Amino acid sequence: MTKVTRNHEKILATTTDVAWIGGQRLNAKWLREFLRYDPLPDLARVRAPILAVTGDNDLQVDPADLRVIADSAGGPVETRLLPDVTHVLRRQPGPASLRAYRREVRDPVDPSVTGVVIPWITARVAELH
């Protein structure tokens, strides 16, 4: 079991609005609601094109969820799994680390992300004209 999974279980076991998890004061009520939310029924209602992008170093969302998104959406879906990219869409070579996120968010989004997103948006806009 990963540290992230253990922390999710701790949060789900709380009953207070605020809790200390891993030495951090968290909005436990919001996090419990967020962790219990099932987006699949809402996703099935989306008819607009979707681009789902994540990295193989995403510790917060299982990269396998790209397949779930593609299978569940009500409209066309394109998925991209980018190497060494984290949940915050920055490059993190080597083993993934949540601790690095704080430093990473100061950096620009990784070019592999913009290299996928910009052409996808450009193509959708071109389809409108």
PDB file of C-alpha atoms in Angstrom:
ATOM      1  CA  MET A   1       0.000   0.000   0.000  1.00  0.00           C
ATOM      2  CA  THR A   2       1.409   3.393  -0.952  1.00  0.00           C
ATOM      3  CA  LYS A   3       1.720   6.363   1.369  1.00  0.00           C
ATOM      4  CA  VAL A   4      -0.906   8.212  -0.694  1.00  0.00           C
ATOM      5  CA  THR A   5      -3.355   5.320  -0.295  1.00  0.00           C
ATOM      6  CA  ARG A   6      -2.717   5.185   3.460  1.00  0.00           C
ATOM      7  CA  ASN A   7      -3.325   8.928   3.753  1.00  0.00           C
ATOM      8  CA  HIS A   8      -6.570   8.621   1.776  1.00  0.00           C
ATOM      9  CA  GLU A   9      -7.733   5.902   4.162  1.00  0.00           C
ATOM     10  CA  LYS A  10      -6.845   8.088   7.157  1.00  0.00           C
ATOM     11  CA  ILE A  11      -8.795  11.006   5.688  1.00  0.00           C
ATOM     12  CA  LEU A  12     -11.825   8.813   4.941  1.00  0.00           C
ATOM     13  CA  ALA A  13     -11.752   7.553   8.539  1.00  0.00           C
ATOM     14  CA  THR A  14     -11.980  11.085   9.968  1.00  0.00           C
ATOM     15  CA  THR A  15     -15.260  12.609  11.137  1.00  0.00           C
ATOM     16  CA  THR A  16     -14.135  16.180  11.835  1.00  0.00           C
ATOM     17  CA  ASP A  17     -14.022  19.134   9.466  1.00  0.00           C
ATOM     18  CA  VAL A  18     -10.255  19.509   9.947  1.00  0.00           C
ATOM     19  CA  ALA A  19      -7.668  16.804  10.638  1.00  0.00           C
ATOM     20  CA  TRP A  20      -3.925  16.451  10.944  1.00  0.00           C
ATOM     21  CA  ILE A  21      -2.631  13.904   8.419  1.00  0.00           C
ATOM     22  CA  GLY A  22       1.062  13.392   7.830  1.00  0.00           C
ATOM     23  CA  GLY A  23       1.885  16.464   9.882  1.00  0.00           C
ATOM     24  CA  GLN A  24      -0.372  18.661   7.728  1.00  0.00           C
ATOM     25  CA  ARG A  25      -3.602  20.392   8.771  1.00  0.00           C
ATOM     26  CA  LEU A  26      -6.166  19.421   6.129  1.00  0.00           C
ATOM     27  CA  ASN A  27      -9.741  20.300   5.269  1.00  0.00           C
ATOM     28  CA  ALA A  28     -10.860  16.747   6.037  1.00  0.00           C
ATOM     29  CA  LYS A  29     -14.538  17.325   5.276  1.00  0.00           C
ATOM     30  CA  TRP A  30     -13.812  18.583   1.748  1.00  0.00           C
ATOM     31  CA  LEU A  31     -11.265  15.842   1.128  1.00  0.00           C
ATOM     32  CA  ARG A  32     -13.697  13.112   2.261  1.00  0.00           C
ATOM     33  CA  GLU A  33     -16.342  14.461  -0.111  1.00  0.00           C
ATOM     34  CA  PHE A  34     -13.797  14.721  -2.921  1.00  0.00           C
ATOM     35  CA  LEU A  35     -12.488  11.183  -2.389  1.00  0.00           C
ATOM     36  CA  ARG A  36     -16.030   9.750  -2.327  1.00  0.00           C
ATOM     37  CA  TYR A  37     -17.160  11.587  -5.461  1.00  0.00           C
ATOM     38  CA  ASP A  38     -17.678   9.302  -8.463  1.00  0.00           C
ATOM     39  CA  PRO A  39     -17.181  11.362 -11.651  1.00  0.00           C
ATOM     40  CA  LEU A  40     -18.264   8.590 -14.031  1.00  0.00           C
ATOM     41  CA  PRO A  41     -21.994   9.468 -14.208  1.00  0.00           C
ATOM     42  CA  ASP A  42     -21.107  13.096 -14.954  1.00  0.00           C
ATOM     43  CA  LEU A  43     -18.449  12.061 -17.454  1.00  0.00           C
ATOM     44  CA  ALA A  44     -20.989   9.909 -19.308  1.00  0.00           C
ATOM     45  CA  ARG A  45     -23.086  13.042 -19.902  1.00  0.00           C
ATOM     46  CA  VAL A  46     -20.216  14.970 -21.526  1.00  0.00           C
ATOM     47  CA  ARG A  47     -20.651  15.049 -25.306  1.00  0.00           C
ATOM     48  CA  ALA A  48     -17.870  17.546 -26.034  1.00  0.00           C
ATOM     49  CA  PRO A  49     -14.438  16.292 -27.089  1.00  0.00           C
ATOM     50  CA  ILE A  50     -12.141  15.488 -24.165  1.00  0.00           C
ATOM     51  CA  LEU A  51      -8.361  15.440 -23.967  1.00  0.00           C
ATOM     52  CA  ALA A  52      -7.245  13.516 -20.872  1.00  0.00           C
ATOM     53  CA  VAL A  53      -3.562  13.994 -20.046  1.00  0.00           C
ATOM     54  CA  THR A  54      -1.516  12.648 -17.175  1.00  0.00           C
ATOM     55  CA  GLY A  55       1.972  11.475 -16.516  1.00  0.00           C
ATOM     56  CA  ASP A  56       3.337   8.120 -15.524  1.00  0.00           C
ATOM     57  CA  ASN A  57       4.659   9.762 -12.318  1.00  0.00           C
ATOM     58  CA  ASP A  58       1.207  10.945 -11.217  1.00  0.00           C
ATOM     59  CA  LEU A  59       0.797   9.908  -7.580  1.00  0.00           C
ATOM     60  CA  GLN A  60      -2.684  11.359  -7.156  1.00  0.00           C
ATOM     61  CA  VAL A  61      -4.521   9.826 -10.101  1.00  0.00           C
ATOM     62  CA  ASP A  62      -3.834   6.339 -11.383  1.00  0.00           C
ATOM     63  CA  PRO A  63      -2.643   6.673 -14.994  1.00  0.00           C
ATOM     64  CA  ALA A  64      -4.828   3.621 -15.737  1.00  0.00           C
ATOM     65  CA  ASP A  65      -7.782   5.985 -15.254  1.00  0.00           C
ATOM     66  CA  LEU A  66      -7.106   7.290 -18.783  1.00  0.00           C
ATOM     67  CA  ARG A  67      -8.681   4.077 -20.082  1.00  0.00           C
ATOM     68  CA  VAL A  68     -11.624   4.491 -17.685  1.00  0.00           C
ATOM     69  CA  ILE A  69     -12.170   8.052 -18.944  1.00  0.00           C
ATOM     70  CA  ALA A  70     -12.028   6.934 -22.575  1.00  0.00           C
ATOM     71  CA  ASP A  71     -14.480   4.101 -21.915  1.00  0.00           C
ATOM     72  CA  SER A  72     -16.886   6.209 -19.822  1.00  0.00           C
ATOM     73  CA  ALA A  73     -17.192   9.548 -21.602  1.00  0.00           C
ATOM     74  CA  GLY A  74     -20.256  10.292 -23.661  1.00  0.00           C
ATOM     75  CA  GLY A  75     -18.252  11.893 -26.469  1.00  0.00           C
ATOM     76  CA  PRO A  76     -14.926  11.530 -28.234  1.00  0.00           C
ATOM     77  CA  VAL A  77     -11.859  11.150 -26.015  1.00  0.00           C
ATOM     78  CA  GLU A  78      -8.158  11.313 -26.715  1.00  0.00           C
ATOM     79  CA  THR A  79      -5.749  10.238 -23.991  1.00  0.00           C
ATOM     80  CA  ARG A  80      -2.052  10.864 -23.494  1.00  0.00           C
ATOM     81  CA  LEU A  81       0.250   9.309 -20.914  1.00  0.00           C
ATOM     82  CA  LEU A  82       3.454  11.327 -20.707  1.00  0.00           C
ATOM     83  CA  PRO A  83       6.722   9.884 -19.368  1.00  0.00           C
ATOM     84  CA  ASP A  84       8.205  11.371 -16.182  1.00  0.00           C
ATOM     85  CA  VAL A  85       5.300  13.838 -15.776  1.00  0.00           C
ATOM     86  CA  THR A  86       3.545  14.339 -12.425  1.00  0.00           C
ATOM     87  CA  HIS A  87       0.021  15.310 -11.393  1.00  0.00           C
ATOM     88  CA  VAL A  88       1.057  18.977 -11.533  1.00  0.00           C
ATOM     89  CA  LEU A  89       2.165  18.450 -15.159  1.00  0.00           C
ATOM     90  CA  ARG A  90       5.846  18.992 -14.493  1.00  0.00           C
ATOM     91  CA  ARG A  91       8.709  16.657 -15.384  1.00  0.00           C
ATOM     92  CA  GLN A  92      10.040  14.543 -12.514  1.00  0.00           C
ATOM     93  CA  PRO A  93      12.529  11.937 -13.684  1.00  0.00           C
ATOM     94  CA  GLY A  94      13.090   8.949 -11.448  1.00  0.00           C
ATOM     95  CA  PRO A  95      10.793   7.720  -8.696  1.00  0.00           C
ATOM     96  CA  ALA A  96       7.748   9.925  -8.140  1.00  0.00           C
ATOM     97  CA  SER A  97       7.732  12.110  -5.003  1.00  0.00           C
ATOM     98  CA  LEU A  98       4.942  14.236  -3.546  1.00  0.00           C
ATOM     99  CA  ARG A  99       7.568  16.304  -1.706  1.00  0.00           C
ATOM    100  CA  ALA A 100       8.885  17.578  -5.040  1.00  0.00           C
ATOM    101  CA  TYR A 101       5.490  19.047  -6.026  1.00  0.00           C
ATOM    102  CA  ARG A 102       6.004  22.193  -3.953  1.00  0.00           C
ATOM    103  CA  ARG A 103       9.210  22.979  -5.831  1.00  0.00           C
ATOM    104  CA  GLU A 104       7.850  21.839  -9.190  1.00  0.00           C
ATOM    105  CA  VAL A 105       4.849  24.167  -9.229  1.00  0.00           C
ATOM    106  CA  ARG A 106       7.288  27.082  -9.528  1.00  0.00           C
ATOM    107  CA  ASP A 107       8.469  25.660 -12.863  1.00  0.00           C
ATOM    108  CA  PRO A 108       6.547  26.013 -16.126  1.00  0.00           C
ATOM    109  CA  VAL A 109       4.296  23.200 -17.282  1.00  0.00           C
ATOM    110  CA  ASP A 110       6.428  20.612 -19.058  1.00  0.00           C
ATOM    111  CA  PRO A 111       6.758  21.138 -22.830  1.00  0.00           C
ATOM    112  CA  SER A 112       5.514  17.585 -23.432  1.00  0.00           C
ATOM    113  CA  VAL A 113       2.176  18.714 -21.978  1.00  0.00           C
ATOM    114  CA  THR A 114       1.850  21.910 -23.996  1.00  0.00           C
ATOM    115  CA  GLY A 115       3.063  19.959 -27.036  1.00  0.00           C
ATOM    116  CA  VAL A 116      -0.056  17.795 -26.730  1.00  0.00           C
ATOM    117  CA  VAL A 117      -2.591  20.354 -25.482  1.00  0.00           C
ATOM    118  CA  ILE A 118      -1.948  23.229 -27.908  1.00  0.00           C
ATOM    119  CA  PRO A 119      -2.316  21.181 -31.135  1.00  0.00           C
ATOM    120  CA  TRP A 120      -5.402  19.443 -29.706  1.00  0.00           C
ATOM    121  CA  ILE A 121      -7.082  22.775 -28.934  1.00  0.00           C
ATOM    122  CA  THR A 122      -6.017  24.214 -32.294  1.00  0.00           C
ATOM    123  CA  ALA A 123      -7.624  21.255 -34.077  1.00  0.00           C
ATOM    124  CA  ARG A 124     -10.877  21.615 -32.093  1.00  0.00           C
ATOM    125  CA  VAL A 125     -11.046  25.334 -32.932  1.00  0.00           C
ATOM    126  CA  ALA A 126     -10.386  24.577 -36.613  1.00  0.00           C
ATOM    127  CA  GLU A 127     -13.299  22.115 -36.566  1.00  0.00           C
ATOM    128  CA  LEU A 128     -15.603  24.974 -35.542  1.00  0.00           C
ATOM    129  CA  HIS A 129     -14.803  27.026 -38.649  1.00  0.00           C
TER     130      HIS A 129
END
